[in-house]
Amino acid sequence: DALEEKANYNLLRQRQEERKALLLDVSAANDMLSGLTASGQLLSVTGARGAAVVWEGKCVLVGDTPDEHQIAVLTEALKSQMTGLIYSTDSLSQSFPFAKSYQAQASGLLAARITSRGDNWLLWFRPEQVHDVEWGGNPEKLATLDATMRIHPRKSFEVWKQKVTGKSRPWHGAEIESAMDLRISLLDLALSFAEKKRAEDLKLKVNELNILNAELELLSTQLAESRDVALDASQRKSEMVSIVSHDLRSPLTSIKGALQLLSSGVFAGEKEHNELVKVASDGSGYLLALIDDLLDLDKLESGTFQLAPSPIVVAELFTEASGLVRTSAEQAGISLEFVPDSALLVGDKPRLLQV
């Protein structure tokens, strides 16, 4: 008895150390499934020859086991048969006849359902161990009947051997306890993995929000710049309309005045007549130039408009300028006088006349 207790104690300590090593491997992994199946301690923690880890819809097999379809059928059957969260047997095909097809590699089963309502499982398997049992006579023939229907004891007590199949090496109490403790520890690790995943998901969402905020800020800046450009363009157009209205009014007034004087017959002399015709002609030319400028408005808005400077006689510039505004000046009672000057300057004559 003392030797047996010592052996049990040593096995219990061994399984505890193997379980600690397995948990360290799982906690260092990225997820539960890869941590369990990659560890070299998954089989030794219960002394199994094969194991199946069913986790979140995935099934990974380690060692000598039934195939994935057979595992799926077995777990469905276990859910209806198990009364607790741990199940063990050394003769699986007796409880589940369909398991006879794979009893060679899985006659023994130690199953742990990690969550009571989920489909996360740890299944350990042991292979079939065929052995002989010796009996003192055939145990199926315990007595016989004579002709008078009297019962007589079995006459032959020769050694009778029976071949036992469909059974594995039994699961030790220390191994079942190891599976129970491992299940509890895995629940804690599952919570840790879930918290870690939530934290990573939250960090990812925060990063996505930061990117969206940066894009929104950039878009807001671009919209503000576009608004400023539109406002500036609108202001420039308003200024242009004001300038154009002023520039149109002066030559039109001079043309109208010159034509009225011509039609009235007040100036009968050829010189006066020619001067009025020239005023109307200059005003018309100025209007045409102004229309060309309006067609170049897009150049003004884009900043690509260029001046065309050329030599200008100051006396000629003042003569044309006074002709454009003479009628308006006379109507306002303003007398225009200038001293002719033959000096030259360089400038854009149409733009100077606009001033």
PDB file of C-alpha atoms in Angstrom, residues 8-149:
ATOM      1  CA  ASN A   8       0.188   7.677  -7.033  1.00  0.00           C
ATOM      2  CA  TYR A   9       1.785  10.731  -5.420  1.00  0.00           C
ATOM      3  CA  ASN A  10       4.663  10.727  -7.898  1.00  0.00           C
ATOM      4  CA  LEU A  11       2.251  10.426 -10.841  1.00  0.00           C
ATOM      5  CA  LEU A  12       0.153  13.271  -9.470  1.00  0.00           C
ATOM      6  CA  ARG A  13       3.234  15.514  -9.133  1.00  0.00           C
ATOM      7  CA  GLN A  14       4.402  14.565 -12.619  1.00  0.00           C
ATOM      8  CA  ARG A  15       1.040  15.447 -14.163  1.00  0.00           C
ATOM      9  CA  GLN A  16       1.032  18.761 -12.257  1.00  0.00           C
ATOM     10  CA  GLU A  17       4.433  19.711 -13.672  1.00  0.00           C
ATOM     11  CA  GLU A  18       3.372  18.729 -17.161  1.00  0.00           C
ATOM     12  CA  ARG A  19       0.176  20.775 -16.790  1.00  0.00           C
ATOM     13  CA  LYS A  20       2.163  23.857 -15.661  1.00  0.00           C
ATOM     14  CA  ALA A  21       4.442  23.522 -18.681  1.00  0.00           C
ATOM     15  CA  LEU A  22       1.423  23.241 -20.998  1.00  0.00           C
ATOM     16  CA  LEU A  23      -0.189  26.350 -19.507  1.00  0.00           C
ATOM     17  CA  LEU A  24       3.039  28.311 -19.921  1.00  0.00           C
ATOM     18  CA  ASP A  25       3.125  27.337 -23.605  1.00  0.00           C
ATOM     19  CA  VAL A  26      -0.515  28.370 -24.081  1.00  0.00           C
ATOM     20  CA  SER A  27      -0.130  31.723 -22.299  1.00  0.00           C
ATOM     21  CA  ALA A  28       2.884  32.556 -24.501  1.00  0.00           C
ATOM     22  CA  ALA A  29       0.944  31.818 -27.710  1.00  0.00           C
ATOM     23  CA  ASN A  30      -1.187  34.203 -29.753  1.00  0.00           C
ATOM     24  CA  ASP A  31      -4.353  32.162 -29.300  1.00  0.00           C
ATOM     25  CA  MET A  32      -5.701  29.169 -27.402  1.00  0.00           C
ATOM     26  CA  LEU A  33      -5.833  26.716 -30.308  1.00  0.00           C
ATOM     27  CA  SER A  34      -2.255  27.171 -31.491  1.00  0.00           C
ATOM     28  CA  GLY A  35      -0.953  27.235 -27.917  1.00  0.00           C
ATOM     29  CA  LEU A  36      -2.532  23.898 -27.025  1.00  0.00           C
ATOM     30  CA  THR A  37      -1.675  22.015 -30.207  1.00  0.00           C
ATOM     31  CA  ALA A  38       1.899  23.324 -30.527  1.00  0.00           C
ATOM     32  CA  SER A  39       2.846  22.382 -26.982  1.00  0.00           C
ATOM     33  CA  GLY A  40       4.648  19.104 -26.484  1.00  0.00           C
ATOM     34  CA  GLN A  41       2.827  18.606 -23.188  1.00  0.00           C
ATOM     35  CA  LEU A  42      -0.708  18.141 -24.530  1.00  0.00           C
ATOM     36  CA  LEU A  43      -0.493  14.333 -24.614  1.00  0.00           C
ATOM     37  CA  SER A  44       1.728  13.809 -21.594  1.00  0.00           C
ATOM     38  CA  VAL A  45      -0.527  15.832 -19.272  1.00  0.00           C
ATOM     39  CA  THR A  46      -2.935  12.867 -19.223  1.00  0.00           C
ATOM     40  CA  GLY A  47      -0.703  10.075 -20.518  1.00  0.00           C
ATOM     41  CA  ALA A  48      -2.640   9.874 -23.809  1.00  0.00           C
ATOM     42  CA  ARG A  49      -1.555   8.695 -27.255  1.00  0.00           C
ATOM     43  CA  GLY A  50      -3.711  11.152 -29.174  1.00  0.00           C
ATOM     44  CA  ALA A  51      -5.685  14.344 -28.611  1.00  0.00           C
ATOM     45  CA  ALA A  52      -8.239  16.532 -30.393  1.00  0.00           C
ATOM     46  CA  VAL A  53      -8.729  20.233 -29.663  1.00  0.00           C
ATOM     47  CA  VAL A  54     -12.092  21.592 -30.796  1.00  0.00           C
ATOM     48  CA  TRP A  55     -12.115  25.363 -30.432  1.00  0.00           C
ATOM     49  CA  GLU A  56     -14.436  27.983 -31.939  1.00  0.00           C
ATOM     50  CA  GLY A  57     -15.464  25.787 -34.856  1.00  0.00           C
ATOM     51  CA  LYS A  58     -11.972  24.486 -35.633  1.00  0.00           C
ATOM     52  CA  CYS A  59     -10.603  21.008 -34.931  1.00  0.00           C
ATOM     53  CA  VAL A  60      -6.888  20.176 -34.657  1.00  0.00           C
ATOM     54  CA  LEU A  61      -5.686  16.612 -34.170  1.00  0.00           C
ATOM     55  CA  VAL A  62      -2.483  15.579 -32.385  1.00  0.00           C
ATOM     56  CA  GLY A  63      -1.131  12.028 -32.326  1.00  0.00           C
ATOM     57  CA  ASP A  64      -3.212   8.889 -33.003  1.00  0.00           C
ATOM     58  CA  THR A  65      -6.897   9.891 -33.160  1.00  0.00           C
ATOM     59  CA  PRO A  66     -10.143   9.407 -35.085  1.00  0.00           C
ATOM     60  CA  ASP A  67     -10.651  11.759 -38.051  1.00  0.00           C
ATOM     61  CA  GLU A  68     -12.353  15.168 -37.827  1.00  0.00           C
ATOM     62  CA  HIS A  69     -15.763  13.888 -38.931  1.00  0.00           C
ATOM     63  CA  GLN A  70     -15.658  11.135 -36.323  1.00  0.00           C
ATOM     64  CA  ILE A  71     -14.648  13.702 -33.696  1.00  0.00           C
ATOM     65  CA  ALA A  72     -17.647  15.878 -34.647  1.00  0.00           C
ATOM     66  CA  VAL A  73     -20.040  12.922 -34.294  1.00  0.00           C
ATOM     67  CA  LEU A  74     -18.466  11.957 -30.962  1.00  0.00           C
ATOM     68  CA  THR A  75     -18.760  15.450 -29.428  1.00  0.00           C
ATOM     69  CA  GLU A  76     -22.428  15.644 -30.445  1.00  0.00           C
ATOM     70  CA  ALA A  77     -23.047  12.305 -28.738  1.00  0.00           C
ATOM     71  CA  LEU A  78     -21.114  13.395 -25.643  1.00  0.00           C
ATOM     72  CA  LYS A  79     -23.279  16.517 -25.247  1.00  0.00           C
ATOM     73  CA  SER A  80     -26.376  14.340 -24.853  1.00  0.00           C
ATOM     74  CA  GLN A  81     -24.722  11.732 -22.608  1.00  0.00           C
ATOM     75  CA  MET A  82     -22.490  13.749 -20.265  1.00  0.00           C
ATOM     76  CA  THR A  83     -23.911  14.856 -16.935  1.00  0.00           C
ATOM     77  CA  GLY A  84     -20.801  16.804 -15.939  1.00  0.00           C
ATOM     78  CA  LEU A  85     -17.955  18.571 -17.694  1.00  0.00           C
ATOM     79  CA  ILE A  86     -15.484  15.644 -17.501  1.00  0.00           C
ATOM     80  CA  TYR A  87     -16.051  12.225 -19.019  1.00  0.00           C
ATOM     81  CA  SER A  88     -13.744   9.187 -18.962  1.00  0.00           C
ATOM     82  CA  THR A  89     -13.990   5.600 -20.140  1.00  0.00           C
ATOM     83  CA  ASP A  90     -11.630   2.799 -21.053  1.00  0.00           C
ATOM     84  CA  SER A  91     -14.194   1.114 -23.319  1.00  0.00           C
ATOM     85  CA  LEU A  92     -15.597   3.816 -25.590  1.00  0.00           C
ATOM     86  CA  SER A  93     -17.357   1.451 -28.005  1.00  0.00           C
ATOM     87  CA  GLN A  94     -19.481  -0.001 -25.179  1.00  0.00           C
ATOM     88  CA  SER A  95     -20.988   3.426 -24.463  1.00  0.00           C
ATOM     89  CA  PHE A  96     -21.011   4.571 -28.092  1.00  0.00           C
ATOM     90  CA  PRO A  97     -21.255   1.606 -30.495  1.00  0.00           C
ATOM     91  CA  PHE A  98     -20.370   3.789 -33.503  1.00  0.00           C
ATOM     92  CA  ALA A  99     -16.877   4.179 -31.975  1.00  0.00           C
ATOM     93  CA  LYS A 100     -16.119   0.499 -32.665  1.00  0.00           C
ATOM     94  CA  SER A 101     -14.897   1.499 -36.133  1.00  0.00           C
ATOM     95  CA  TYR A 102     -11.930   3.311 -34.602  1.00  0.00           C
ATOM     96  CA  GLN A 103     -11.464   1.427 -31.326  1.00  0.00           C
ATOM     97  CA  ALA A 104      -7.913   0.443 -32.359  1.00  0.00           C
ATOM     98  CA  GLN A 105      -6.700   4.009 -31.777  1.00  0.00           C
ATOM     99  CA  ALA A 106      -9.453   5.234 -29.464  1.00  0.00           C
ATOM    100  CA  SER A 107     -10.818   2.672 -27.027  1.00  0.00           C
ATOM    101  CA  GLY A 108     -10.068   5.004 -24.134  1.00  0.00           C
ATOM    102  CA  LEU A 109     -11.482   8.541 -23.950  1.00  0.00           C
ATOM    103  CA  LEU A 110     -10.923  11.364 -21.464  1.00  0.00           C
ATOM    104  CA  ALA A 111     -13.049  14.355 -22.468  1.00  0.00           C
ATOM    105  CA  ALA A 112     -13.211  17.857 -20.974  1.00  0.00           C
ATOM    106  CA  ARG A 113     -15.875  20.301 -22.099  1.00  0.00           C
ATOM    107  CA  ILE A 114     -14.243  23.667 -21.548  1.00  0.00           C
ATOM    108  CA  THR A 115     -17.455  25.703 -21.448  1.00  0.00           C
ATOM    109  CA  SER A 116     -20.800  24.308 -20.342  1.00  0.00           C
ATOM    110  CA  ARG A 117     -22.742  25.836 -23.262  1.00  0.00           C
ATOM    111  CA  GLY A 118     -20.079  26.119 -25.906  1.00  0.00           C
ATOM    112  CA  ASP A 119     -18.508  23.656 -28.326  1.00  0.00           C
ATOM    113  CA  ASN A 120     -14.945  23.962 -27.067  1.00  0.00           C
ATOM    114  CA  TRP A 121     -13.516  20.536 -26.199  1.00  0.00           C
ATOM    115  CA  LEU A 122     -10.344  18.760 -25.195  1.00  0.00           C
ATOM    116  CA  LEU A 123     -10.401  15.046 -26.042  1.00  0.00           C
ATOM    117  CA  TRP A 124      -7.622  12.595 -25.134  1.00  0.00           C
ATOM    118  CA  PHE A 125      -7.480   9.079 -26.583  1.00  0.00           C
ATOM    119  CA  ARG A 126      -5.812   5.822 -25.668  1.00  0.00           C
ATOM    120  CA  PRO A 127      -5.513   2.849 -28.047  1.00  0.00           C
ATOM    121  CA  GLU A 128      -7.059  -0.550 -27.609  1.00  0.00           C
ATOM    122  CA  GLN A 129      -5.130  -3.054 -25.490  1.00  0.00           C
ATOM    123  CA  VAL A 130      -6.107  -6.597 -26.420  1.00  0.00           C
ATOM    124  CA  HIS A 131      -5.424  -9.047 -23.546  1.00  0.00           C
ATOM    125  CA  ASP A 132      -6.417 -12.484 -22.305  1.00  0.00           C
ATOM    126  CA  VAL A 133      -8.396 -13.221 -19.134  1.00  0.00           C
ATOM    127  CA  GLU A 134      -8.049 -16.694 -17.575  1.00  0.00           C
ATOM    128  CA  TRP A 135     -11.075 -18.346 -15.947  1.00  0.00           C
ATOM    129  CA  GLY A 136     -11.476 -21.592 -13.966  1.00  0.00           C
ATOM    130  CA  GLY A 137     -13.727 -23.049 -16.608  1.00  0.00           C
ATOM    131  CA  ASN A 138     -15.965 -21.321 -19.094  1.00  0.00           C
ATOM    132  CA  PRO A 139     -17.753 -18.581 -17.126  1.00  0.00           C
ATOM    133  CA  GLU A 140     -20.653 -18.760 -19.570  1.00  0.00           C
ATOM    134  CA  LYS A 141     -21.357 -22.409 -18.557  1.00  0.00           C
ATOM    135  CA  LEU A 142     -21.929 -22.253 -14.818  1.00  0.00           C
ATOM    136  CA  ALA A 143     -24.253 -25.334 -14.527  1.00  0.00           C
ATOM    137  CA  THR A 144     -26.009 -28.100 -16.521  1.00  0.00           C
ATOM    138  CA  LEU A 145     -29.407 -29.840 -16.450  1.00  0.00           C
ATOM    139  CA  ASP A 146     -29.860 -33.638 -16.421  1.00  0.00           C
ATOM    140  CA  ALA A 147     -32.701 -35.633 -17.895  1.00  0.00           C
ATOM    141  CA  THR A 148     -34.796 -35.099 -14.791  1.00  0.00           C
ATOM    142  CA  MET A 149     -34.266 -31.298 -15.089  1.00  0.00           C
TER     143      MET A 149
END
